[in-house]
Amino acid sequence: MLTLRLPDGSTREVAPGTRPRDVAESIGKRLAQAAVAAKVNNVVLDLDRELPSDGNGDIAFQILTDRDAEALAVLRHSCAHVMASAVMRLFPGAQLAFGPALENGFYYDIESPTPIREDDFPRIEEEMKKIVKAAEPFERFERPTAEARALCQDMSQHYKVEHIDDDLKQYPSISFYRVGNFIDMCRGPHLPHAGRIGAFKVLSIAGAYWKNDQNRKQLQRLYGTAFFSQKDLDAYINQLEEAKKRDHRLLGKQLKLFTISQLAGSGLILWMPKGATIRGILESFIKDELMKRGYEPVYSPHIGRLELYRTSGHFPYYRDAQYPPMYHHPAGSALDLAQHRLAAGVLNEKKELDMAQFMQLTQFAVPGYAEAKTQDDKLEAVHRYVANVLQAMNVEMPDYPKATDATSRAQALLGWLKDQEGYLLKPMNCPHHIQIYKAEPRSYRNLPVRLAEFGTVYRYEQTGELSGMTRVRGFTQDDAHLFVTPEQIEQEVGANIDLVLFVLSSLGLNDYRVRVGLRDPGANKYVGSAEDWDKAEQTLVKLVSSRGMNYTAEKGEAAFYGPKIDFVVRDCIGREWQLGTVQLDYNLPKRFELEYVGADNKTHRPVMIHRAPFGSMERFMGILIEHFAGAFPLWLAPEQARVATISEKFTDYGKKVEGELKSAGFRVSGDYRPEKINYKKREALMEKVPYLLVVGEKEQTNGTVAATDRVAGDLGVMSVAELCKHLEAEVRERRIRQVSTGSAGLTDTGAKYAE
RNA sequence: GCUGCUGUAGCUCAGGGGUAGAGCACUUCAUUGGUAAUGAAGAGGUCCUGGGUUCAAUUCCCAGCAGCAGCUCCA
């Protein structure tokens, strides 16, 4: 017999092979009707799956009903099947890939001979309704792997076959689910029957690569969502619409915080006066904090010698994500690109694809390159191109003709390029800060050295990535680099984690998650020794866990020079963005041969910490706009109060009040137009001005103002001095009165961490 | 970069093979008011750009650019 432990603590004995449905029925008829799935030892199962027979000890058992979040995921996964089934009926020959449930819905990746379009959504939904109405059961069956493969083959589901061959071969058997005449290879679990889907909607369609691999075929990803009731669906749609109103791109325009001009360049933020005011306050805020914490300010230029970035590794490594390098010599750019290609040598298929894309991006058109069959022929084409350029542009490069293979040709080109004046818009501040570190001899006595700068960097992000203020091509990091002894690492990284936490909590940003980015052992894109990496990764994990922080360690999320701790928040539509970051780096100190003199009078190598509590001013601002829904707290509000006159007769008094507040240091404006007070108040509220100060006959006579708080409403009449006291306290405390939830109350990943 | 959608006044959007439309904002005039829109008049457009089809293109077709959603990428 098995012993089931129910959520209320009671236990129940059942025979092996009992199904959750039986248990539910034995508990009560209504529970059995409400049952969606079961949770057995923390695994969600179908109601008709037999309970495991090898139970040693109690089995934690729970019937999931429509009230459980996990049941909603089951519903959505089932709805993905229903949608796929509908698509199969309407689009003959469609191939199915993956169709999982998501946090707020589901998708199915599909390849159809006739592409699915948005116009098709209504008839897909119609077909889905029929399937839901038929309320046929989801039936699970298993087949030995070979048989399962044959079944998929019979159904002409090539992606399923490929998936078995790639990843599922190792399992003895594979499960399928049937609903109506639709069969899909699937792990489950599913609803008892399709009729349990109360409400659904097909939302959008977009491209997605098979197995999320850029080098594989692109499929159509059809998104939808589903709920147990129409009411829940309506509420969700409504919530989405509300969230969209907080979009920083919309509010940024409405509130005149920033703009992006096509003429000035996409991805390049133009800060308007109001946005710039907020940014300036944030910058002073963090600057004051840094001075207290032993940082020293530095400044560095917007461009740097290419050689600097060759040394750091940024220039070759992020080549295709940078604005093109600037060479004085007219042949510089062409030869630079040729060098890049020759140095890459013989490429595999994937690398060649990347390279072709990059060459297209840079308009590096080499005659005969595309037509060349072999990699060696491609390299020859580049070589002929170089020879032509050298001749046509009269470039003296004696080493080049002597070179006979791609590597030595690349070498010869590099030798020439290194002698050229060449600059790069700086993609990172660290190499500059490193030069400042190196400008004087350093002793262990004055480490850590902490160099801070609001450094503006430029990265040529792919067009599809650009998004408002959150993903841009020019941005300012609240950057600093710490040069420390190995013994100081824990202390300094720890202090920086605390700094990030302080900054986030000062702004009421509590809805974020912490990600420890580790290297992906399988990838070869990292620099430095395995020992250094292990050491660095262990340190970071130790620090976050010792603080009791809730974090996820993610492989492949490290920077190329070291692991990092990222603070990730969500925007109003649920997308994740990295804000603050603390990164540990053993590699750049080696590349730049950094040193300090230790107590033993010998030279040692410092370790670097890269960190930015805001991340970038642009992204932080974007997230902040959404966080406050444009209504910034008083200490940040670009316009803190507005004087509004009842009629033009009180203009002089209004201006007097405005002047007094301004000399008290507040950001105040006055609305003296001949409009009614209703009109002026509405406008002030729409512009999210925290305080409205109404002045009329009574106020003029008594030397007062009638203050209205945007959030709390009428504050009554008070003197200007009283008002100043009130405002001053609110600013000093950096009081936050109103925030919006991080992502429209859309549930988060569960990795949330709030101090 | 890829897939799909979109591009009309400062903003939000309607329209449609043959003189371009609304609301808000803006300007002017009247109104001098007590806490979420006073009334009237006026001004404002290379219908994203470049090609093509057509007697005629803002409208249809193609390409480019930009924006949006998703995927990939993100030092």
mmCIF file of N, CA and C in Angstrom, chain A residues 8-74:
data_model
loop_
_atom_site.group_PDB
_atom_site.id
_atom_site.type_symbol
_atom_site.label_atom_id
_atom_site.label_comp_id
_atom_site.label_asym_id
_atom_site.label_seq_id
_atom_site.Cartn_x
_atom_site.Cartn_y
_atom_site.Cartn_z
ATOM 1 N N ASP A 8 -3.573 18.944 3.833
ATOM 2 C CA ASP A 8 -4.036 19.282 5.176
ATOM 3 C C ASP A 8 -3.306 18.479 6.250
ATOM 4 N N GLY A 9 -2.368 17.625 5.845
ATOM 5 C CA GLY A 9 -1.574 16.885 6.813
ATOM 6 C C GLY A 9 -2.089 15.468 7.036
ATOM 7 N N SER A 10 -3.324 15.215 6.621
ATOM 8 C CA SER A 10 -3.878 13.876 6.826
ATOM 9 C C SER A 10 -3.244 12.888 5.851
ATOM 10 N N THR A 11 -3.339 11.612 6.152
ATOM 11 C CA THR A 11 -2.771 10.595 5.255
ATOM 12 C C THR A 11 -3.875 9.660 4.799
ATOM 13 N N ARG A 12 -3.559 8.960 3.747
ATOM 14 C CA ARG A 12 -4.554 8.101 3.127
ATOM 15 C C ARG A 12 -3.814 6.923 2.498
ATOM 16 N N GLU A 13 -4.317 5.720 2.731
ATOM 17 C CA GLU A 13 -3.673 4.523 2.187
ATOM 18 C C GLU A 13 -4.355 4.148 0.877
ATOM 19 N N VAL A 14 -3.557 3.960 -0.173
ATOM 20 C CA VAL A 14 -4.159 3.519 -1.436
ATOM 21 C C VAL A 14 -3.303 2.398 -2.017
ATOM 22 N N ALA A 15 -3.933 1.615 -2.876
ATOM 23 C CA ALA A 15 -3.219 0.507 -3.510
ATOM 24 C C ALA A 15 -2.308 1.051 -4.599
ATOM 25 N N PRO A 16 -1.165 0.405 -4.842
ATOM 26 C CA PRO A 16 -0.319 0.809 -5.982
ATOM 27 C C PRO A 16 -1.146 0.752 -7.256
ATOM 28 N N GLY A 17 -0.884 1.671 -8.156
ATOM 29 C CA GLY A 17 -1.623 1.674 -9.407
ATOM 30 C C GLY A 17 -2.886 2.516 -9.334
ATOM 31 N N THR A 18 -3.188 3.026 -8.173
ATOM 32 C CA THR A 18 -4.339 3.923 -8.052
ATOM 33 C C THR A 18 -4.064 5.186 -8.853
ATOM 34 N N ARG A 19 -5.153 5.759 -9.407
ATOM 35 C CA ARG A 19 -4.973 6.996 -10.177
ATOM 36 C C ARG A 19 -5.412 8.188 -9.330
ATOM 37 N N PRO A 20 -4.802 9.335 -9.530
ATOM 38 C CA PRO A 20 -5.198 10.531 -8.759
ATOM 39 C C PRO A 20 -6.687 10.792 -8.837
ATOM 40 N N ARG A 21 -7.266 10.493 -10.002
ATOM 41 C CA ARG A 21 -8.704 10.717 -10.158
ATOM 42 C C ARG A 21 -9.483 9.909 -9.108
ATOM 43 N N ASP A 22 -9.035 8.656 -8.872
ATOM 44 C CA ASP A 22 -9.699 7.812 -7.889
ATOM 45 C C ASP A 22 -9.598 8.430 -6.510
ATOM 46 N N VAL A 23 -8.405 8.954 -6.217
ATOM 47 C CA VAL A 23 -8.198 9.555 -4.902
ATOM 48 C C VAL A 23 -9.122 10.752 -4.737
ATOM 49 N N ALA A 24 -9.174 11.579 -5.784
ATOM 50 C CA ALA A 24 -10.021 12.773 -5.733
ATOM 51 C C ALA A 24 -11.476 12.364 -5.488
ATOM 52 N N GLU A 25 -11.924 11.324 -6.196
ATOM 53 C CA GLU A 25 -13.310 10.879 -6.036
ATOM 54 C C GLU A 25 -13.562 10.369 -4.636
ATOM 55 N N SER A 26 -12.558 9.700 -4.085
ATOM 56 C CA SER A 26 -12.742 9.170 -2.737
ATOM 57 C C SER A 26 -12.785 10.285 -1.704
ATOM 58 N N ILE A 27 -12.185 11.420 -2.046
ATOM 59 C CA ILE A 27 -12.224 12.536 -1.102
ATOM 60 C C ILE A 27 -13.551 13.258 -1.210
ATOM 61 N N GLY A 28 -13.996 13.480 -2.415
ATOM 62 C CA GLY A 28 -15.280 14.173 -2.559
ATOM 63 C C GLY A 28 -15.632 14.367 -4.015
ATOM 64 N N LYS A 29 -16.900 14.379 -4.293
ATOM 65 C CA LYS A 29 -17.371 14.471 -5.664
ATOM 66 C C LYS A 29 -16.989 15.822 -6.278
ATOM 67 N N ARG A 30 -17.142 16.855 -5.451
ATOM 68 C CA ARG A 30 -16.872 18.187 -5.992
ATOM 69 C C ARG A 30 -15.399 18.389 -6.292
ATOM 70 N N LEU A 31 -14.557 17.812 -5.438
ATOM 71 C CA LEU A 31 -13.121 17.906 -5.697
ATOM 72 C C LEU A 31 -12.793 17.172 -6.996
ATOM 73 N N ALA A 32 -13.420 16.020 -7.184
ATOM 74 C CA ALA A 32 -13.163 15.246 -8.395
ATOM 75 C C ALA A 32 -13.566 16.036 -9.634
ATOM 76 N N GLN A 33 -14.661 16.784 -9.505
ATOM 77 C CA GLN A 33 -15.111 17.578 -10.657
ATOM 78 C C GLN A 33 -14.182 18.751 -10.921
ATOM 79 N N ALA A 34 -13.680 19.328 -9.831
ATOM 80 C CA ALA A 34 -12.831 20.502 -9.978
ATOM 81 C C ALA A 34 -11.399 20.124 -10.347
ATOM 82 N N ALA A 35 -11.069 18.841 -10.178
ATOM 83 C CA ALA A 35 -9.680 18.422 -10.356
ATOM 84 C C ALA A 35 -9.178 18.685 -11.781
ATOM 85 N N VAL A 36 -7.954 19.162 -11.878
ATOM 86 C CA VAL A 36 -7.331 19.434 -13.172
ATOM 87 C C VAL A 36 -6.152 18.492 -13.372
ATOM 88 N N ALA A 37 -5.365 18.335 -12.324
ATOM 89 C CA ALA A 37 -4.200 17.458 -12.368
ATOM 90 C C ALA A 37 -3.837 17.164 -10.922
ATOM 91 N N ALA A 38 -2.778 16.404 -10.750
ATOM 92 C CA ALA A 38 -2.354 16.093 -9.384
ATOM 93 C C ALA A 38 -0.887 16.425 -9.229
ATOM 94 N N LYS A 39 -0.502 16.754 -8.002
ATOM 95 C CA LYS A 39 0.899 16.999 -7.743
ATOM 96 C C LYS A 39 1.371 15.905 -6.799
ATOM 97 N N VAL A 40 2.249 15.080 -7.311
ATOM 98 C CA VAL A 40 2.699 13.920 -6.572
ATOM 99 C C VAL A 40 4.192 14.053 -6.335
ATOM 100 N N ASN A 41 4.565 14.143 -5.087
ATOM 101 C CA ASN A 41 5.968 14.386 -4.747
ATOM 102 C C ASN A 41 6.550 15.536 -5.573
ATOM 103 N N ASN A 42 5.757 16.607 -5.630
ATOM 104 C CA ASN A 42 6.193 17.826 -6.298
ATOM 105 C C ASN A 42 6.240 17.752 -7.823
ATOM 106 N N VAL A 43 5.738 16.665 -8.389
ATOM 107 C CA VAL A 43 5.672 16.553 -9.844
ATOM 108 C C VAL A 43 4.198 16.590 -10.248
ATOM 109 N N VAL A 44 3.899 17.426 -11.235
ATOM 110 C CA VAL A 44 2.510 17.529 -11.684
ATOM 111 C C VAL A 44 2.212 16.400 -12.661
ATOM 112 N N LEU A 45 1.144 15.672 -12.387
ATOM 113 C CA LEU A 45 0.795 14.507 -13.211
ATOM 114 C C LEU A 45 -0.651 14.599 -13.686
ATOM 115 N N ASP A 46 -0.945 13.837 -14.762
ATOM 116 C CA ASP A 46 -2.322 13.705 -15.227
ATOM 117 C C ASP A 46 -3.152 13.024 -14.151
ATOM 118 N N LEU A 47 -4.445 13.303 -14.183
ATOM 119 C CA LEU A 47 -5.341 12.649 -13.224
ATOM 120 C C LEU A 47 -5.395 11.146 -13.431
ATOM 121 N N ASP A 48 -5.076 10.722 -14.651
ATOM 122 C CA ASP A 48 -5.198 9.293 -14.937
ATOM 123 C C ASP A 48 -3.867 8.550 -14.949
ATOM 124 N N ARG A 49 -2.797 9.242 -14.574
ATOM 125 C CA ARG A 49 -1.511 8.535 -14.439
ATOM 126 C C ARG A 49 -1.563 7.700 -13.174
ATOM 127 N N GLU A 50 -1.065 6.470 -13.273
ATOM 128 C CA GLU A 50 -1.046 5.648 -12.071
ATOM 129 C C GLU A 50 0.016 6.168 -11.118
ATOM 130 N N LEU A 51 -0.304 6.083 -9.829
ATOM 131 C CA LEU A 51 0.669 6.524 -8.835
ATOM 132 C C LEU A 51 1.839 5.537 -8.827
ATOM 133 N N PRO A 52 3.026 6.030 -8.527
ATOM 134 C CA PRO A 52 4.212 5.172 -8.554
ATOM 135 C C PRO A 52 4.053 4.045 -7.538
ATOM 136 N N SER A 53 4.524 2.863 -7.902
ATOM 137 C CA SER A 53 4.326 1.711 -7.026
ATOM 138 C C SER A 53 5.486 1.562 -6.044
ATOM 139 N N ASP A 54 6.586 2.215 -6.348
ATOM 140 C CA ASP A 54 7.775 2.023 -5.511
ATOM 141 C C ASP A 54 7.872 3.106 -4.440
ATOM 142 N N GLY A 55 6.761 3.362 -3.787
ATOM 143 C CA GLY A 55 6.763 4.424 -2.780
ATOM 144 C C GLY A 55 7.405 3.964 -1.480
ATOM 145 N N ASN A 56 8.548 4.528 -1.146
ATOM 146 C CA ASN A 56 9.051 4.281 0.197
ATOM 147 C C ASN A 56 8.809 5.544 1.007
ATOM 148 N N GLY A 57 8.091 5.357 2.079
ATOM 149 C CA GLY A 57 7.698 6.498 2.894
ATOM 150 C C GLY A 57 6.453 7.162 2.331
ATOM 151 N N ASP A 58 6.084 8.283 2.918
ATOM 152 C CA ASP A 58 4.889 9.004 2.488
ATOM 153 C C ASP A 58 5.089 9.604 1.106
ATOM 154 N N ILE A 59 4.002 9.721 0.398
ATOM 155 C CA ILE A 59 4.027 10.438 -0.881
ATOM 156 C C ILE A 59 3.240 11.733 -0.685
ATOM 157 N N ALA A 60 3.878 12.857 -0.984
ATOM 158 C CA ALA A 60 3.167 14.131 -0.891
ATOM 159 C C ALA A 60 2.184 14.178 -2.049
ATOM 160 N N PHE A 61 0.916 14.395 -1.734
ATOM 161 C CA PHE A 61 -0.110 14.300 -2.770
ATOM 162 C C PHE A 61 -1.071 15.473 -2.672
ATOM 163 N N GLN A 62 -1.341 16.064 -3.843
ATOM 164 C CA GLN A 62 -2.264 17.195 -3.848
ATOM 165 C C GLN A 62 -3.052 17.179 -5.144
ATOM 166 N N ILE A 63 -4.333 17.392 -5.033
ATOM 167 C CA ILE A 63 -5.160 17.539 -6.236
ATOM 168 C C ILE A 63 -5.120 19.012 -6.635
ATOM 169 N N LEU A 64 -4.787 19.281 -7.883
ATOM 170 C CA LEU A 64 -4.751 20.669 -8.353
ATOM 171 C C LEU A 64 -6.094 21.015 -8.986
ATOM 172 N N THR A 65 -6.637 22.147 -8.592
ATOM 173 C CA THR A 65 -7.877 22.621 -9.205
ATOM 174 C C THR A 65 -7.603 23.953 -9.891
ATOM 175 N N ASP A 66 -8.642 24.527 -10.453
ATOM 176 C CA ASP A 66 -8.442 25.769 -11.212
ATOM 177 C C ASP A 66 -7.954 26.917 -10.339
ATOM 178 N N ARG A 67 -7.855 26.676 -9.059
ATOM 179 C CA ARG A 67 -7.332 27.729 -8.193
ATOM 180 C C ARG A 67 -5.810 27.704 -8.095
ATOM 181 N N ASP A 68 -5.192 26.630 -8.555
ATOM 182 C CA ASP A 68 -3.741 26.508 -8.427
ATOM 183 C C ASP A 68 -3.025 27.025 -9.670
ATOM 184 N N ALA A 69 -1.963 27.782 -9.422
ATOM 185 C CA ALA A 69 -1.204 28.355 -10.538
ATOM 186 C C ALA A 69 -0.666 27.252 -11.447
ATOM 187 N N GLU A 70 -0.277 26.129 -10.835
ATOM 188 C CA GLU A 70 0.288 25.052 -11.653
ATOM 189 C C GLU A 70 -0.766 24.438 -12.573
ATOM 190 N N ALA A 71 -2.019 24.504 -12.133
ATOM 191 C CA ALA A 71 -3.093 23.978 -12.970
ATOM 192 C C ALA A 71 -3.255 24.850 -14.213
ATOM 193 N N LEU A 72 -3.013 26.145 -14.038
ATOM 194 C CA LEU A 72 -3.123 27.066 -15.167
ATOM 195 C C LEU A 72 -2.068 26.719 -16.220
ATOM 196 N N ALA A 73 -0.882 26.353 -15.776
ATOM 197 C CA ALA A 73 0.166 25.969 -16.722
ATOM 198 C C ALA A 73 -0.243 24.724 -17.496
ATOM 199 N N VAL A 74 -0.898 23.782 -16.793
ATOM 200 C CA VAL A 74 -1.383 22.568 -17.458
ATOM 201 C C VAL A 74 -2.419 22.949 -18.511
#
